XYZ file of C-alpha atoms in Angstrom:
609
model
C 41.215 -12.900 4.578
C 42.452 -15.272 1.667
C 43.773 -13.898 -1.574
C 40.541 -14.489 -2.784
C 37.413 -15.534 -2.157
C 33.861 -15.730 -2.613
C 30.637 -13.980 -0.789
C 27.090 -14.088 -1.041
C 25.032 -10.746 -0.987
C 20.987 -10.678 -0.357
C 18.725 -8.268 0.603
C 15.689 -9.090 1.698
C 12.902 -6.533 0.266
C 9.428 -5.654 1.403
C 8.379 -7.972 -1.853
C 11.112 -8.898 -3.851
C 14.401 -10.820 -3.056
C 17.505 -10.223 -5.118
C 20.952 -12.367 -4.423
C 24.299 -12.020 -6.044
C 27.324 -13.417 -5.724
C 30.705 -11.658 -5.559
C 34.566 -12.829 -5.703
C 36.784 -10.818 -3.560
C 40.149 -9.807 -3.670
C 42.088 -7.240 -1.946
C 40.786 -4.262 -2.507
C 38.473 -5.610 -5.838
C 34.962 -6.708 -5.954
C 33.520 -8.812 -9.104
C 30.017 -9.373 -9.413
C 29.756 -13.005 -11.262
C 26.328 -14.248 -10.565
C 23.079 -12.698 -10.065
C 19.218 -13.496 -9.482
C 16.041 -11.191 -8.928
C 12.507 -12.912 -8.002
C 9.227 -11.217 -6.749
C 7.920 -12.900 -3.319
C 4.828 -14.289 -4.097
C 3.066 -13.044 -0.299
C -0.066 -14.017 0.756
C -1.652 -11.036 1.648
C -3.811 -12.538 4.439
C -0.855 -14.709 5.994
C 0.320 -12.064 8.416
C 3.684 -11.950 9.370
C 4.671 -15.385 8.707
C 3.648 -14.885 4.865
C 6.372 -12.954 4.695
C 8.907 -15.406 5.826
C 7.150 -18.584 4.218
C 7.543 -16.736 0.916
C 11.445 -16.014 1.085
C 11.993 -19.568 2.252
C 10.166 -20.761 -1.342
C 11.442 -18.151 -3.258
C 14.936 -18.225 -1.682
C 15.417 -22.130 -1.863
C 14.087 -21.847 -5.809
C 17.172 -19.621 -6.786
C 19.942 -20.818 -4.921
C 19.090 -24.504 -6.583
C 18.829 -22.528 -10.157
C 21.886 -20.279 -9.913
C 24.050 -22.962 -8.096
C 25.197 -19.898 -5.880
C 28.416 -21.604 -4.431
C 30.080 -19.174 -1.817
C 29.264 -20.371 1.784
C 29.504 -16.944 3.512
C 26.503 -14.607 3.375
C 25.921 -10.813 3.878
C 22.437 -10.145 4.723
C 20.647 -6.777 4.455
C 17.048 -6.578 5.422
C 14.041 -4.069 4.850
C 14.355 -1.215 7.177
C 10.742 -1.150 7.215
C 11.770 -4.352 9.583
C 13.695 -1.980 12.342
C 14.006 1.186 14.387
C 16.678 3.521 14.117
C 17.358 6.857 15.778
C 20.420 9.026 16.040
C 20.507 10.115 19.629
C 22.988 13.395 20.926
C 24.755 11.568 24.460
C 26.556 13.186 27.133
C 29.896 14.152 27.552
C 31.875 11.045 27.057
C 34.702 9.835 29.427
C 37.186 8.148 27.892
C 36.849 4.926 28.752
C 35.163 2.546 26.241
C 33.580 -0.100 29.460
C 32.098 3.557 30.601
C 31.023 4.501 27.070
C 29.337 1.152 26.006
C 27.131 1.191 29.955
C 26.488 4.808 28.557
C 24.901 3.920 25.388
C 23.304 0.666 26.514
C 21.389 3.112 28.779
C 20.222 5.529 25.902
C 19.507 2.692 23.946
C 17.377 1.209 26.525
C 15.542 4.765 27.368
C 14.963 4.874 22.904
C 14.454 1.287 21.471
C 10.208 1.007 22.092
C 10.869 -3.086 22.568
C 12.433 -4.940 25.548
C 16.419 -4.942 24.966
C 16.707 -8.844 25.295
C 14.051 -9.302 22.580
C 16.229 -7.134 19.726
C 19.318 -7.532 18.059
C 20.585 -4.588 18.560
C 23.992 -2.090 17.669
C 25.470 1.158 17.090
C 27.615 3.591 15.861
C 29.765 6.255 17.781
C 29.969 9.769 15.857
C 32.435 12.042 16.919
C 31.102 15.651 15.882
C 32.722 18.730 15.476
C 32.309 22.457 14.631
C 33.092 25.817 15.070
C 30.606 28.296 17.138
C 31.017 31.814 16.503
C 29.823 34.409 18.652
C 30.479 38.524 19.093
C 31.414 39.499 22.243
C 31.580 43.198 23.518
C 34.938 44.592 24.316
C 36.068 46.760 27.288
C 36.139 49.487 24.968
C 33.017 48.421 23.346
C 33.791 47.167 20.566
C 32.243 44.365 19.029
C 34.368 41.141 18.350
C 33.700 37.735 16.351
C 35.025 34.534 19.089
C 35.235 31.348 17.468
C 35.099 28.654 19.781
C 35.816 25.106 18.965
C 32.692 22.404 19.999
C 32.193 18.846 19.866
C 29.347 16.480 20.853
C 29.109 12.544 20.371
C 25.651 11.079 18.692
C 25.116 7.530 18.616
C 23.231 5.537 15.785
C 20.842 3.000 17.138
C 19.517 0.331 15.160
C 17.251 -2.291 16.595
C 15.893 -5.083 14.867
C 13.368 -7.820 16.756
C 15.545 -11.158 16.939
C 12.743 -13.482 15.519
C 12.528 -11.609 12.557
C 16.376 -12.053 12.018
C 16.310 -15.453 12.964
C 13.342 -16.300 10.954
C 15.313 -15.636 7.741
C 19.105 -16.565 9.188
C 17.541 -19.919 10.221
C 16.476 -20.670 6.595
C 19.624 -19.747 5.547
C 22.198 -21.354 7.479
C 19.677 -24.773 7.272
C 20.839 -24.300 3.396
C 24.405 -24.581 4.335
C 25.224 -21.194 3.917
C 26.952 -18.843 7.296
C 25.834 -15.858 7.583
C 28.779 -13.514 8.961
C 26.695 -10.484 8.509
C 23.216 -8.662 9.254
C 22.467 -5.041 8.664
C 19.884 -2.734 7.911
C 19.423 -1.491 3.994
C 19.720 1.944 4.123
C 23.016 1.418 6.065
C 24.330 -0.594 3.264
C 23.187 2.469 0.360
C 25.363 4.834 2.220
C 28.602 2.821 2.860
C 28.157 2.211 -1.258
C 26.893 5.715 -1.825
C 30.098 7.386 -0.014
C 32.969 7.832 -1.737
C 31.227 7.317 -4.994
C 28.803 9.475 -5.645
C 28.538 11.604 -2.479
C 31.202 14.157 -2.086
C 33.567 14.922 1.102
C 32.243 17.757 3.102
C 28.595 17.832 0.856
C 25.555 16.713 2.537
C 23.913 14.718 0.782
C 20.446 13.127 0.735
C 19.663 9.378 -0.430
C 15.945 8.161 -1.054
C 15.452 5.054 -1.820
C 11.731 4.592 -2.932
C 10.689 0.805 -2.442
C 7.103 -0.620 -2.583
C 5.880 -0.519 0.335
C 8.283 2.287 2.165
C 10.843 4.762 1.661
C 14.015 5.006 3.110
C 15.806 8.235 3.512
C 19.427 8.722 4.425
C 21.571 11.783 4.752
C 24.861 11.747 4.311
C 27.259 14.663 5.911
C 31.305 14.115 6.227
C 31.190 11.411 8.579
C 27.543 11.975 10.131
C 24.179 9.848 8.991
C 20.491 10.322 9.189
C 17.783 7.776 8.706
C 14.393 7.698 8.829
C 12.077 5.336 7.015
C 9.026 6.618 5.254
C 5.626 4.297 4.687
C 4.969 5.764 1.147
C 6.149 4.145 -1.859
C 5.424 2.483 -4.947
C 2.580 0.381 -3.548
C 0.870 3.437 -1.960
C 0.651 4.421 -6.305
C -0.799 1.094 -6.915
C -3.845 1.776 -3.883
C -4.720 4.708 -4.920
C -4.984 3.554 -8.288
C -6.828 0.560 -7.376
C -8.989 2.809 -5.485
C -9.697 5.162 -8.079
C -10.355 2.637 -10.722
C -12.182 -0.048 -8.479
C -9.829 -3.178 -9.661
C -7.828 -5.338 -7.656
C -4.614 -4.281 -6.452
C -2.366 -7.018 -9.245
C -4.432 -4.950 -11.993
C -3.720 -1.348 -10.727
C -0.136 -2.573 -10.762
C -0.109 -3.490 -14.099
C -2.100 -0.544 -15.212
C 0.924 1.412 -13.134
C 3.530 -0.267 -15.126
C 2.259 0.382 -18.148
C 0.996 3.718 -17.960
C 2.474 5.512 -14.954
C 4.147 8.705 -14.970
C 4.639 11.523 -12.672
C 2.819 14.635 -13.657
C 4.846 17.415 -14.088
C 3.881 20.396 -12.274
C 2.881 23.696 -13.862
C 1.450 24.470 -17.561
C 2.379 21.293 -19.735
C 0.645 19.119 -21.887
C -1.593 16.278 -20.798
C -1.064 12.741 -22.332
C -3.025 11.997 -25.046
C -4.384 8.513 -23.133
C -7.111 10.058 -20.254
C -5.782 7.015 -18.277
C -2.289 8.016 -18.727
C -3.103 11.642 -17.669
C -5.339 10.295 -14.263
C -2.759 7.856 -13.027
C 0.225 10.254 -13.562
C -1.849 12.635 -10.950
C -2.220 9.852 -8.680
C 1.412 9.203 -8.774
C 1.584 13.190 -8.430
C -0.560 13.260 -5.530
C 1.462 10.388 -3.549
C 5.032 11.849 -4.373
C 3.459 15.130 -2.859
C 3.080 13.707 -0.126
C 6.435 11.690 0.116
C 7.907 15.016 -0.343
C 6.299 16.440 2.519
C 7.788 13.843 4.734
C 11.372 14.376 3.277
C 11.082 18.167 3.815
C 10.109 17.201 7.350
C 12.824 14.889 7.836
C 15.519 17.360 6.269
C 13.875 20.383 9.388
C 13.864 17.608 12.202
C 17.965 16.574 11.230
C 19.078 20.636 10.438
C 17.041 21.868 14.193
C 17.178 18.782 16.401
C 21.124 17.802 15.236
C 22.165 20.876 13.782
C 22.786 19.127 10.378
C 23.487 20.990 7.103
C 20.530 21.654 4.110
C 21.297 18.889 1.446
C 23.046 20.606 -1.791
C 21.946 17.059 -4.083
C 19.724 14.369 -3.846
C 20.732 10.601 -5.077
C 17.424 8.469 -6.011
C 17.310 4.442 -5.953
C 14.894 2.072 -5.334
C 12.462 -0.081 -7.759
C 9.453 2.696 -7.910
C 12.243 5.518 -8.171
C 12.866 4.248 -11.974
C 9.010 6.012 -12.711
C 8.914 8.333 -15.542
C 9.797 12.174 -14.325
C 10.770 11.156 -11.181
C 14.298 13.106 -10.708
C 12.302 15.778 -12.209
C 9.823 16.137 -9.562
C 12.195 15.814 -6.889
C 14.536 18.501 -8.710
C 11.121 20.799 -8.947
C 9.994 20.136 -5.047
C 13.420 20.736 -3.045
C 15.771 22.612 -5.927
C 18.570 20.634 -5.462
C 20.243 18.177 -8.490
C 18.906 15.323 -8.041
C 20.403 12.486 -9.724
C 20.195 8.248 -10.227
C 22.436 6.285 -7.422
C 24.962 4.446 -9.175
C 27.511 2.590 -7.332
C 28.328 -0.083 -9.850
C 31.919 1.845 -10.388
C 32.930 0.527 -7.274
C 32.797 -3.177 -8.914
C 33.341 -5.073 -11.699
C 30.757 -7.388 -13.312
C 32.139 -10.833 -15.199
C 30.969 -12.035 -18.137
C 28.516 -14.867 -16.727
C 26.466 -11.890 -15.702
C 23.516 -11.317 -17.724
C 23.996 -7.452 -18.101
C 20.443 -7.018 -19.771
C 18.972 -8.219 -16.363
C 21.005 -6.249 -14.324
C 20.575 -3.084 -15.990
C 16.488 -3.854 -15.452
C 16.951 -3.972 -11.932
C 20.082 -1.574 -11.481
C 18.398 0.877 -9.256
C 17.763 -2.122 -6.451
C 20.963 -3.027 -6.583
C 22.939 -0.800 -4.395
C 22.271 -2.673 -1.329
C 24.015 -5.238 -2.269
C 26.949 -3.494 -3.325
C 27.200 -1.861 -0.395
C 26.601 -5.019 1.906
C 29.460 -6.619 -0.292
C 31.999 -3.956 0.384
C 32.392 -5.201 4.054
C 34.333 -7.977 2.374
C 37.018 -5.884 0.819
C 37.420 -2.423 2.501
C 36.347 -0.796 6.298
C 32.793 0.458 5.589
C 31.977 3.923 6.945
C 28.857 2.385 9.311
C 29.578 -1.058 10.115
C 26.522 -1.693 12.629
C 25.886 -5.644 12.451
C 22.761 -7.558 14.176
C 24.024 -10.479 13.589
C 21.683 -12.442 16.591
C 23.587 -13.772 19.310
C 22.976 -17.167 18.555
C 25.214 -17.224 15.735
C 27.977 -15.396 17.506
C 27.830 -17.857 19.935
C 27.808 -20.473 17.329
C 30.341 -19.326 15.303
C 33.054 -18.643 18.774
C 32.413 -21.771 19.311
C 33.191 -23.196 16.191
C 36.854 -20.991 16.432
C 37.453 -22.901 19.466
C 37.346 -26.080 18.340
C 40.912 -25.949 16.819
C 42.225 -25.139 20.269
C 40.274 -28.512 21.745
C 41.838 -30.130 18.418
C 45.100 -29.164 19.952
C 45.065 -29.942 23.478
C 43.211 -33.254 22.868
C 47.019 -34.727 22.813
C 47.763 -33.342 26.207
C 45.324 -33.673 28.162
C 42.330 -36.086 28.285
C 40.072 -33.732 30.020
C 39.999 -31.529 27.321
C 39.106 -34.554 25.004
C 35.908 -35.063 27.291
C 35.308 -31.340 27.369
C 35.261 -31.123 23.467
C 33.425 -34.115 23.677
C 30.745 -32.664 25.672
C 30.857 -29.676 23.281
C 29.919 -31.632 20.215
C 27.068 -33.303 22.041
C 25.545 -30.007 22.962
C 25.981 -28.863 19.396
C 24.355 -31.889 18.098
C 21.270 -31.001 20.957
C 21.359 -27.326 19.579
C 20.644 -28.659 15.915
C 18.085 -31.206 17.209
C 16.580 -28.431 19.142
C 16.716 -26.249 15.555
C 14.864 -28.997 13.525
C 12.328 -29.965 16.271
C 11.611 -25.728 16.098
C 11.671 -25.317 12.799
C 9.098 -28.372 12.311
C 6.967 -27.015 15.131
C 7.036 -23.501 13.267
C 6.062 -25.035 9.998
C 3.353 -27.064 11.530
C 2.011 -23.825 13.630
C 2.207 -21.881 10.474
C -0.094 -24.477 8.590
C -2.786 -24.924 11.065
C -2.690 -21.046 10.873
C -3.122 -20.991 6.880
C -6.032 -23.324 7.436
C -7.457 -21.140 9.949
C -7.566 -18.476 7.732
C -8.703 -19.969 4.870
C -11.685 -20.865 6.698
C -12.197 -17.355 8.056
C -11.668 -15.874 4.666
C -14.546 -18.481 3.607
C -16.692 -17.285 5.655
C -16.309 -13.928 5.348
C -17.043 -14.365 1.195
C -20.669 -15.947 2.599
C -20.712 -12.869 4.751
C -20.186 -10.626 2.120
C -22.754 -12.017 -0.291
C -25.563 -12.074 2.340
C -24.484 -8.456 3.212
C -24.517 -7.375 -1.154
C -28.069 -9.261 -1.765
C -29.446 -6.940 1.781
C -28.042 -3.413 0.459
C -29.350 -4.662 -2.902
C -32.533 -4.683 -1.195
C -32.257 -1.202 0.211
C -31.316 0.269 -2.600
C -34.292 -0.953 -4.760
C -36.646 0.278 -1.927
C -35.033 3.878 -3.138
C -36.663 3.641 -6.345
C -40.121 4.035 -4.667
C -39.488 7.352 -3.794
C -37.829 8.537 -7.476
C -40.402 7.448 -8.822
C -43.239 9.791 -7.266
C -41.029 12.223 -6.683
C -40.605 12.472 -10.879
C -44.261 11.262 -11.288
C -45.331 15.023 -9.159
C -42.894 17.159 -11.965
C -44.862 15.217 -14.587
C -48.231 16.053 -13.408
C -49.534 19.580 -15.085
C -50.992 22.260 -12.493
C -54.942 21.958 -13.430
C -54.579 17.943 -12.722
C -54.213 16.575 -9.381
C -54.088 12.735 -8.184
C -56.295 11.659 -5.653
C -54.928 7.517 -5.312
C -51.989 5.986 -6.909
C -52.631 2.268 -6.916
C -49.554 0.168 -7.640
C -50.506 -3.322 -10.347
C -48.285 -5.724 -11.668
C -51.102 -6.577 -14.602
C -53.271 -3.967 -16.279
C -56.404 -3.235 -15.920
C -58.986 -3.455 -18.613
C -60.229 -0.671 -20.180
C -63.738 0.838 -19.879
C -64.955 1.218 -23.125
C -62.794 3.640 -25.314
C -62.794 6.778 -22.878
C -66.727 6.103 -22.194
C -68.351 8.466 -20.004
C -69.846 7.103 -16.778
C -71.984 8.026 -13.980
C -70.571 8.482 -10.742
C -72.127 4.578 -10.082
C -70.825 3.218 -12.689
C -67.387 4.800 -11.581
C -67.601 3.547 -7.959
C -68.746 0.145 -8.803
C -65.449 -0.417 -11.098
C -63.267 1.344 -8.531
C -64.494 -1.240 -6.158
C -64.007 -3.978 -8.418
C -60.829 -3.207 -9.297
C -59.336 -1.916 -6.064
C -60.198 -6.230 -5.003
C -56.948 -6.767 -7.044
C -54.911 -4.976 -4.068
C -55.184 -8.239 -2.258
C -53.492 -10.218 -5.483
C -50.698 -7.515 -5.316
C -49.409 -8.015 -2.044
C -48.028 -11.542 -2.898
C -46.535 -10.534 -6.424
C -42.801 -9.851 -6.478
C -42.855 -6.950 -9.279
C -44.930 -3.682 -9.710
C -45.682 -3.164 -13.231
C -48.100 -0.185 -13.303
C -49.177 2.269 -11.571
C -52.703 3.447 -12.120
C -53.637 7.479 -11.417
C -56.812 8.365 -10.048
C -57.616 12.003 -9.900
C -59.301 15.144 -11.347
C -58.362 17.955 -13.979
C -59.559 21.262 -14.804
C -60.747 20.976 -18.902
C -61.949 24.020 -20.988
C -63.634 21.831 -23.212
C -67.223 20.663 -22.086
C -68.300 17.725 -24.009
C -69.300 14.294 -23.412
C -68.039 12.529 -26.619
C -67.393 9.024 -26.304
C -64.187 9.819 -28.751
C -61.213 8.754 -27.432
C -59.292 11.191 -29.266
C -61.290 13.982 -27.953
C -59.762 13.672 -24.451
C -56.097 13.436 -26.367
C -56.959 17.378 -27.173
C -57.573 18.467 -23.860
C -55.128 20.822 -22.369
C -54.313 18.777 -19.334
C -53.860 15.308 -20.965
C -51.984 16.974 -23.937
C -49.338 18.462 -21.510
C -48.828 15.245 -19.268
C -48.445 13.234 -22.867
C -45.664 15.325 -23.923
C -44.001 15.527 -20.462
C -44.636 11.819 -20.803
C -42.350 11.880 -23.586
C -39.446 12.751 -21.454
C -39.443 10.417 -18.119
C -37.155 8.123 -17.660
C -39.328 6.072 -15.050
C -42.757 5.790 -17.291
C -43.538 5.040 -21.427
C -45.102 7.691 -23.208
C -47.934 7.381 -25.623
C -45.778 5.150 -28.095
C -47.493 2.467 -29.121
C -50.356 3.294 -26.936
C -48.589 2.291 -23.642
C -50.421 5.327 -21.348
C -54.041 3.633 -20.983
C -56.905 6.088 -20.343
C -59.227 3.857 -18.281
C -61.834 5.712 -17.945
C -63.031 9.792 -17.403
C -66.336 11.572 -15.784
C -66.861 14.564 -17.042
C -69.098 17.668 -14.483
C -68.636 20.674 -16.569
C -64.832 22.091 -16.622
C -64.157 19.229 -14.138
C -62.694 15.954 -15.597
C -62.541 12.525 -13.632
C -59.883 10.434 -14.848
C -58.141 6.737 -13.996
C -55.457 6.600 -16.327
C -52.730 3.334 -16.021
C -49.004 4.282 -16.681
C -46.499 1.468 -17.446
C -42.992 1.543 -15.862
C -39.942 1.192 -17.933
C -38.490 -0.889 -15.047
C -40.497 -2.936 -12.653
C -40.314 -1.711 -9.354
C -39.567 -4.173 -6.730
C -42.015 -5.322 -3.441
């Protein structure tokens, strides 16, 4: 390595990028440039979205911050890869026999075909002490303390086009990339010897947006396990619960999100304050329920030690009362991971950014460390095709040198270059193939998601339709509780205009009351084509104590019955009451104690054919 030099860290989030460049020296790191962007992902782009984003965002910052260091670390989501720590066999010594050993375990535990991955690991050499009581001749009992040891490998597997989608862009910038490994990977090597102390375990969580990664740390042993609830599973449930888009629930988050604290305390002032702070509650609950899971699987399945602390990083970690939930749910300390000791940070640095973004930071840190000190876990996936690449490109100097000797090895290095100059030809023609795929599949989609808006308003006019159809049957059904016991309907003809009035109350004979029944009951034909029900007019009889045949109108106000379905009239919230004479009495026939009556009610809200 030269005296001193220059690196390029960035990690690759599940929707942010961050970059920063660092100038090493022996044993020093100096942060002297650094950049944090959101990636603008199409939510309906699949896959690809993902990458088309970085490459926009990604070329956009390393043309503003001039980054000028050539060699790049790379850390990537480790929502992106699988990782398992796997107890092997009794290892023989030899390291051909070891590496056929774990190449076989790795193929039995990665859930993809092993030439489709980037794949690596790390060897862990474990040791303890296993005490047991044995019975003596003379039968006494005894503690034996016998010395044990087991090897576990680390497997982490990461599907090649995913690494070469993003390595592509960036060694098409100009930059090499010397260097791929997983996030949480890169949070311990920084976390260990900083924060975490020899011979503690130790648990990291970082909480991202859309996962959470969890690390323990013990001596030289490591546990990781990545978690799909985060910061965006917050913003869902807020969305959800608030019926807004998921950019608004986010803001309404940022603004106003807490995490409840548990037992008798005071409620924010701000009911939306209060209700999102249970949502974020609710989620962390559950996030907690996965860590205490993931802390039984590593103490029964790997015979791992119970975590005395807990370090927190991450972008939704920096919530309000966060540590204090976590310190509540598994009674450990649980404090902020802060690795930035381990550097130094130049002037040209804008600190006030920084500090806004310090708890994402410690990947990069850690990724950076390769450059100036043995890591703990050094696992790269750096794909193959830039291994190749780059022995190639060490050999060259050799060709350089026997070029003078020999002229075979000038055609040799000759044919080298030309196949190198096929391999970047190859690169572009793929890369413009790729871009082209990925537009035809935008358009696609566009068109689909066109469609399905057309879909989706055809569906919301249909159930607007049901629903109105419901109204039908809230309306009798309320129209029955308004009726009084001594009056009961016999027809209940619907109108959309009213009909005229029989005199003022007017007595009839039953003649008279059949012949304007039948010439009113002709309007049922008009009714069928009109789009609105206005009225509905009540035919039917009631029991009266009064036994008069005034023509009065006012008379018939008196009686028991109508007096009682006036006032419960009063209180529908289908039909008008009296006010302003909107109940029409049509007409009555009186027999004795027994009233005929047509009386026309007008609805409040036209009821729908």
């Amino acid at each position: 390595m030269q005296s001193e030099n220059t690196i390029l860290a960035i990690d690759i989030g599940s929707s942010n990028l961050k970059i920063a460049e660092f100038v090493c020296a022996p044993g020093a790191l100096r942060m002297t440039k650094f950049d944090f962007r959101k990636l603008d992902i199409d939510p309906s782009g699949g896959e690809d979205a993902e990458v088309i984003a970085f490459i926009r965002t990604y070329n956009d910052m390393i043309v503003e911050n001039n980054f000028s260091a050539k060699e790049v670390r790379l850390t990537l989501s480790a929502k992106l890869s699988f990782q398992r720590l796997s107890k092997l066999p009794p290892i023989p010594g030899s390291r051909a026999a070891i590496d056929k050993i774990v190449e076989y375990e790795a193929r039995q535990t990665v859930p993809y075909a092993i030439n489709d991955v980037e794949w690596g690991y790390q060897l862990i050499h474990h040791q303890w002490e296993e005490k047991r009581v044995e019975t003596q001749e003379d039968g006494t009992l005894s503690e034996v303390v016998e010395p044990r040891e087991e090897y576990e490998a680390m497997f982490v597997a990461v599907k090649t086009d995913r690494i070469t989608a993003y390595t592509d862009v960036i060694e098409d910038s100009g930059k090499r990339v010397v260097s791929v490994e997983i996030a949480p990977i890169a949070m311990f090597n920084a976390a260990l010897g900083v924060q975490v102390k020899a011979g503690e375990c130790t648990l990291l969580l970082n909480i991202g947006s859309s996962s959470s990664s969890l690390m323990i740390a013990d001596s030289n042993r490591a546990f990781i396990r990545n978690i799909p609830i985060a910061g965006d599973t917050v913003t869902n449930q807020i969305a959800k619960e608030f019926n807004i888009s998921f950019n608004e629930a986010e803001q309404m988050k940022l603004r106003y999100g807490f995490v409840a604290l548990g037992g008798a305390y005071e409620e924010p002032d701000s009911e939306l304050a209060a209700t999102i702070s249970k949502i974020a509650r609710n989620v962390m609950t559950r996030l907690h329920g996965e860590v205490s899971r993931s802390i039984n699987v590593w103490r029964a399945q790997h015979g791992g030690a119970q975590p005395v602390s807990v370090l927190l990083s991450g972008g939704s970690s920096s919530m309000l009362y966060m540590s204090e939930f976590f310190q509540e749910k598994l009674r450990v300390p649980v404090t902020y991971l802060n690795t930035f000791s381990a550097i130094s940070i130049a002037d040209t640095v804008n600190k006030e950014r920084l500090q806004e973004f310090a708890p994402m930071c410690q990947e990069l840190i850690g990724a950076a460390l390769h450059s100036v000190t043995n890591c703990p876990i050094n696992i790269s996936l750096l794909p193959h095709s830039i291994r190749n690449q780059y022995e190639l490109n060490h050999r060259k100097p050799y060709f350089y040198a026997s070029a003078g000797v020999l002229l075979g090895c000038l055609l040799l290095f000759g044919f080298g270059v030309d196949q190198l100059l096929r391999g970047q030809e190859r690169r572009v023609a793929r890369v413009k193939a790729r871009v082209q795929e990925t537009t035809q599949r935008s358009d696609k989609v566009l068109a689909l998601h066109k469609k399905l808006v057309e879909a989706q308003s055809k569906m919301n006019e249909v159930v607007g339709m049901f629903t109105a159809r419901t109204r039908y049957a809230t309306v009798l059904n309320e129209l029955q509780q308004l009726i009084p016991d001594q009056m009961w309907l016999t027809e209940i003809v619907p109108s959309d205009i009213l009909p005229p009035e029989q005199g003022r109350g007017s007595v009839q004979n039953d003649e008279q009351m059949q012949q304007s029944s039948t010439v009113y009951d002709a309007r049922k034909d008009v009714l069928r084509d009109q789009r609105e029900i206005k009225f509905l007019i009540l035919k039917g009889y009631a029991i009266s104590v009064e036994n008069t045949n005034t023509p009065d109108r006012n008379k018939f106000k008196e009686r028991d019955w109508l007096r009682e379905f006036l006032q419960n009239l009063a209180k529908s919230k289908s039909f008008y009451g009296n006010e302003n004479d909107k109940v029409k009495l049509i007409e009555v026939r009186n027999t004795g104690n027994l009233s005929g009556f047509k009386i026309a009610l007008e609805l409040k809200e036209p009821l729908k054919k």
